[in-house]
Amino acid sequence: MILDNINSSQDLRALSQEELPALAGEVRQEIINVVSKTGGHLASSLGVVDLTIALHYAFDTPKDRIVWDVGHQAYAHKILTGRRSQFPTLRQHGGMSGFPKREESSSDHFDVGHASTSISAALGIAAARDIKHENFRVIAVIGDGSISAGLAFEGMNQAGHLRKNLVVILNDNEMSISPNVGALSSYLSRLMTGNLYTKFRQETKQFLQGIPRVGEAMFNIAKRTEDSIKGLMVPGMLFEDLGFQYVGPIDGHNIEHLLQTFSNIKDFTWPVLIHVITKKGKGCEFAECNPSQYHGTPPFDLATGKVSKKTAVLSYTDVFGQTMIKLAAENEKVVAISAAMPEGTGLDKFSEQFPDRFFDVGIAESHGITFACGLATEGLHPVAAIYSTFTQRAYDQIVHDLCLQNLPVTLALDRAGLVGEDGPTHHGVFDIAYLRHVPNMVLMAPKDENELQHMIKTAVEHPGPTAVRYPRGTGYAVPMDQELKLLEIGKAELLRDGTDVAIIAIGNMVYPAGEAAKRLAGDGISASVVNARFVKPLDKEMVLQVAKRTGRVVTVEEHALMGGFGSTVLECLDAAGMAGVKSLRIGLPDAYIEHGTQSQLRKKYGLDTEGIYASVKDFVMQSRLKAVTPVVSLKAKDA
Ligand SMILES: Cc1ncc(C[n+]2csc(CCOP(=O)(O)OP(=O)(O)O)c2C)c(N)n1
């Protein structure tokens, strides 16, 4: 295999150009083999194998910097830059990250996982290069989905102004996760067909000029007509107007063609955008036919692509999607918004049933929230279903547009908590902290999938901003109520009464906390268990009541401890003059959490039944000891 001799991009450049297509085939096979076992971003990575090889062959990498957007397509880049032997550990706990990571390789120049950062980052790198009088190329590779975001346009806007030596490769496969949406997407399609038109024009010219006598005259008439509409015909005018030289569109699977193009622009010292057309899933039949399904896939059968059977237990996402359909049927004010993830958020069926009440805003979370606010000012109730981690992008819109105007918009924060193999860029462990201090916000988290449907109903009926956070994965297969209920806002649920300690848990930590309490009972520790339901407004009455009864409070959350649910409870105790109550907060440390399965990470961070049990037991024992110690020392003093 050619690949056996490639341990760096320098090795790749030692190959002859003729060997490159065969190398591409080997890299594709390697990606398919490994991802069939580990799961991962298959279709996007397969789509850019030829492009990746051409980039490393044409440019002097890693001195020349390739900056990947999102980074989910960088598997070929990883394999070709000395990480082939680690590639089978892709996305495994302790193994290779699914995304570029500077600490993983000197060929990775910017950590990434969220979309649309590459142009800004690459421009920053280029500006630093110039300040330091260094000499290297910077190449941002961005997809047609990701380039539609405001952030990417902000980057292009400044790049065009600064006129920095910067290459942007627009990897256009007409797909985001689902088919790409929006006016820019239509524009790019027109560029592609425009190129065909150009080809057609050239052929027509040859044909007309070939006709004796009249041909030349006919050609001149045709040319005059064409010149009069020339302004409309300049390909890539949008990018040209932003200060980029537009090159393309070119076939992103033709390595020779790619190399020729890269060689043509090598001496350009201004911003260039190369429009490359690729096919998502290229070289793998089932991924080509169904690129959305194989965008991010669990392990699959190599021959058929079949994923092992999905469990029959409903996921939180399924329940959310079904509930939205029910709610929309009974309440015509309900509309739904997704930011390029209708399937991921469970809104795909809603979009089919209520096409006029569904909006896919593209990868534009901040716009999506302000757009929702506009809808709400006219009396509708938008539900914006965006993963917890991507809602981070919309913080100012939540503060300034949503909560300040106290508008009836619901944030459905899917994938809240530890998301697993995608790792630190994707864990949704900051939302309580970034939402709970914003005035007017009602923030809740269900203990199970049945409670989720009632919370969505409650949120949609509430006349102000609401957010519901729920985890990735399946629920507990609990019976589902047929009728949707309104929950009392700010009311917690006492699940178990006890006298030694009160465990107040939020969201998916309620069940493990309940299990832990059962085990503690076996050790003679009597624990109350509270399903908090609401982070805000917190059920202060309940908190104070259980705190008074037990004198010991433990909070449990799958969220960063700093500014999280436990902090809310401590603030409540403090405000009531009960800061002296013994307390323990169980949650995530002030650190980015690595990748791994959800269960591995919960175990490591003490967020499973075993971990909660051990922490609470230790806490109660320690505090009992401390309670005993002063008595002992007093006695000693008396003596
Ligand atoms: C801010 C943000 N929103 C949403 C996502 C989820 N996401 C990951 S890849 C992707 C589609 C990217 O499409 P494109 O840039 O065209 O790349 P392709 O996968 O088609 O190669 C989306 C929406 C994300 N990573 N970051």
Short mmCIF file of C-alpha atoms and ligand atoms in Angstrom, two decimals, residues 41 43-45 47-48 69-73 99 113-117 141-149 151 170-178 180 278 280 295 339-341 362-365 386-387 389-391 393 425-426, ligand 1:
data_model
loop_
_atom_site.label_atom_id
_atom_site.label_comp_id
_atom_site.label_asym_id
_atom_site.label_seq_id
_atom_site.Cartn_x
_atom_site.Cartn_y
_atom_site.Cartn_z
CA HIS A 41 -18.37 11.81 10.52
CA ALA A 43 -19.73 11.37 4.54
CA SER A 44 -18.04 14.75 5.04
CA SER A 45 -14.62 13.17 5.46
CA GLY A 47 -16.01 14.01 0.33
CA VAL A 48 -12.72 15.83 0.84
CA ASP A 69 -14.01 24.53 9.40
CA VAL A 70 -16.10 22.44 11.85
CA GLY A 71 -13.29 19.89 11.57
CA HIS A 72 -15.58 16.91 11.08
CA GLN A 73 -14.12 16.36 7.62
CA PHE A 99 -11.82 17.02 15.36
CA GLY A 113 -16.05 21.58 16.35
CA HIS A 114 -18.51 24.43 15.93
CA ALA A 115 -19.09 25.73 12.42
CA SER A 116 -17.95 28.81 10.54
CA THR A 117 -14.82 29.80 12.49
CA VAL A 141 -11.42 25.04 4.11
CA ILE A 142 -15.11 25.73 4.66
CA GLY A 143 -18.29 23.97 3.52
CA ASP A 144 -21.22 25.55 1.73
CA GLY A 145 -23.32 25.04 4.87
CA SER A 146 -20.84 26.70 7.18
CA ILE A 147 -20.04 29.63 4.90
CA SER A 148 -23.65 30.78 5.11
CA ALA A 149 -23.22 31.81 8.75
CA LEU A 151 -19.46 34.66 11.38
CA LEU A 170 -15.27 26.68 -0.47
CA ASN A 171 -16.08 22.98 -0.36
CA ASP A 172 -19.49 22.91 -2.00
CA ASN A 173 -21.39 19.61 -1.82
CA GLU A 174 -24.82 21.30 -1.72
CA MET A 175 -25.34 19.72 1.68
CA SER A 176 -25.21 20.94 5.21
CA ILE A 177 -26.17 17.92 7.37
CA SER A 178 -29.39 17.93 5.40
CA ASN A 180 -28.39 23.16 2.37
CA THR A 278 -17.43 17.69 -4.18
CA LYS A 280 -20.53 14.06 0.16
CA HIS A 295 -22.95 12.65 8.07
CA ALA A 339 -30.53 25.84 12.84
CA ALA A 340 -29.52 23.39 10.09
CA MET A 341 -30.48 20.37 12.18
CA GLY A 362 -29.21 27.37 8.43
CA ILE A 363 -26.13 27.44 10.64
CA ALA A 364 -27.23 30.74 12.12
CA GLU A 365 -28.13 30.24 15.75
CA ILE A 386 -30.95 24.10 19.06
CA TYR A 387 -28.40 21.94 20.86
CA THR A 389 -23.68 23.80 22.86
CA PHE A 390 -24.74 25.71 19.73
CA THR A 391 -27.12 27.97 21.66
CA ARG A 393 -23.67 31.31 19.90
CA THR A 425 -16.52 21.26 21.69
CA HIS A 426 -19.97 19.72 21.99
C1 LIG B 1 -22.37 26.48 15.28
C2 LIG B 1 -22.70 25.09 14.81
N1 LIG B 1 -23.97 24.79 14.49
C3 LIG B 1 -24.28 23.54 14.07
C4 LIG B 1 -23.33 22.59 13.94
C5 LIG B 1 -23.70 21.17 13.55
N2 LIG B 1 -23.11 20.85 12.23
C6 LIG B 1 -21.99 20.13 12.13
S1 LIG B 1 -21.52 19.92 10.56
C7 LIG B 1 -22.85 20.76 10.00
C8 LIG B 1 -23.06 20.93 8.53
C9 LIG B 1 -21.89 21.57 7.89
O1 LIG B 1 -22.14 21.67 6.52
P1 LIG B 1 -20.95 22.06 5.56
O2 LIG B 1 -20.20 23.20 6.12
O3 LIG B 1 -21.53 22.27 4.21
O4 LIG B 1 -20.00 20.81 5.60
P2 LIG B 1 -20.21 19.33 5.00
O5 LIG B 1 -20.55 18.46 6.17
O6 LIG B 1 -21.32 19.39 4.00
O7 LIG B 1 -18.92 18.97 4.42
C10 LIG B 1 -23.64 21.21 11.04
C11 LIG B 1 -24.90 21.96 10.90
C12 LIG B 1 -22.01 22.95 14.28
N3 LIG B 1 -21.01 22.06 14.23
N4 LIG B 1 -21.73 24.19 14.70
#
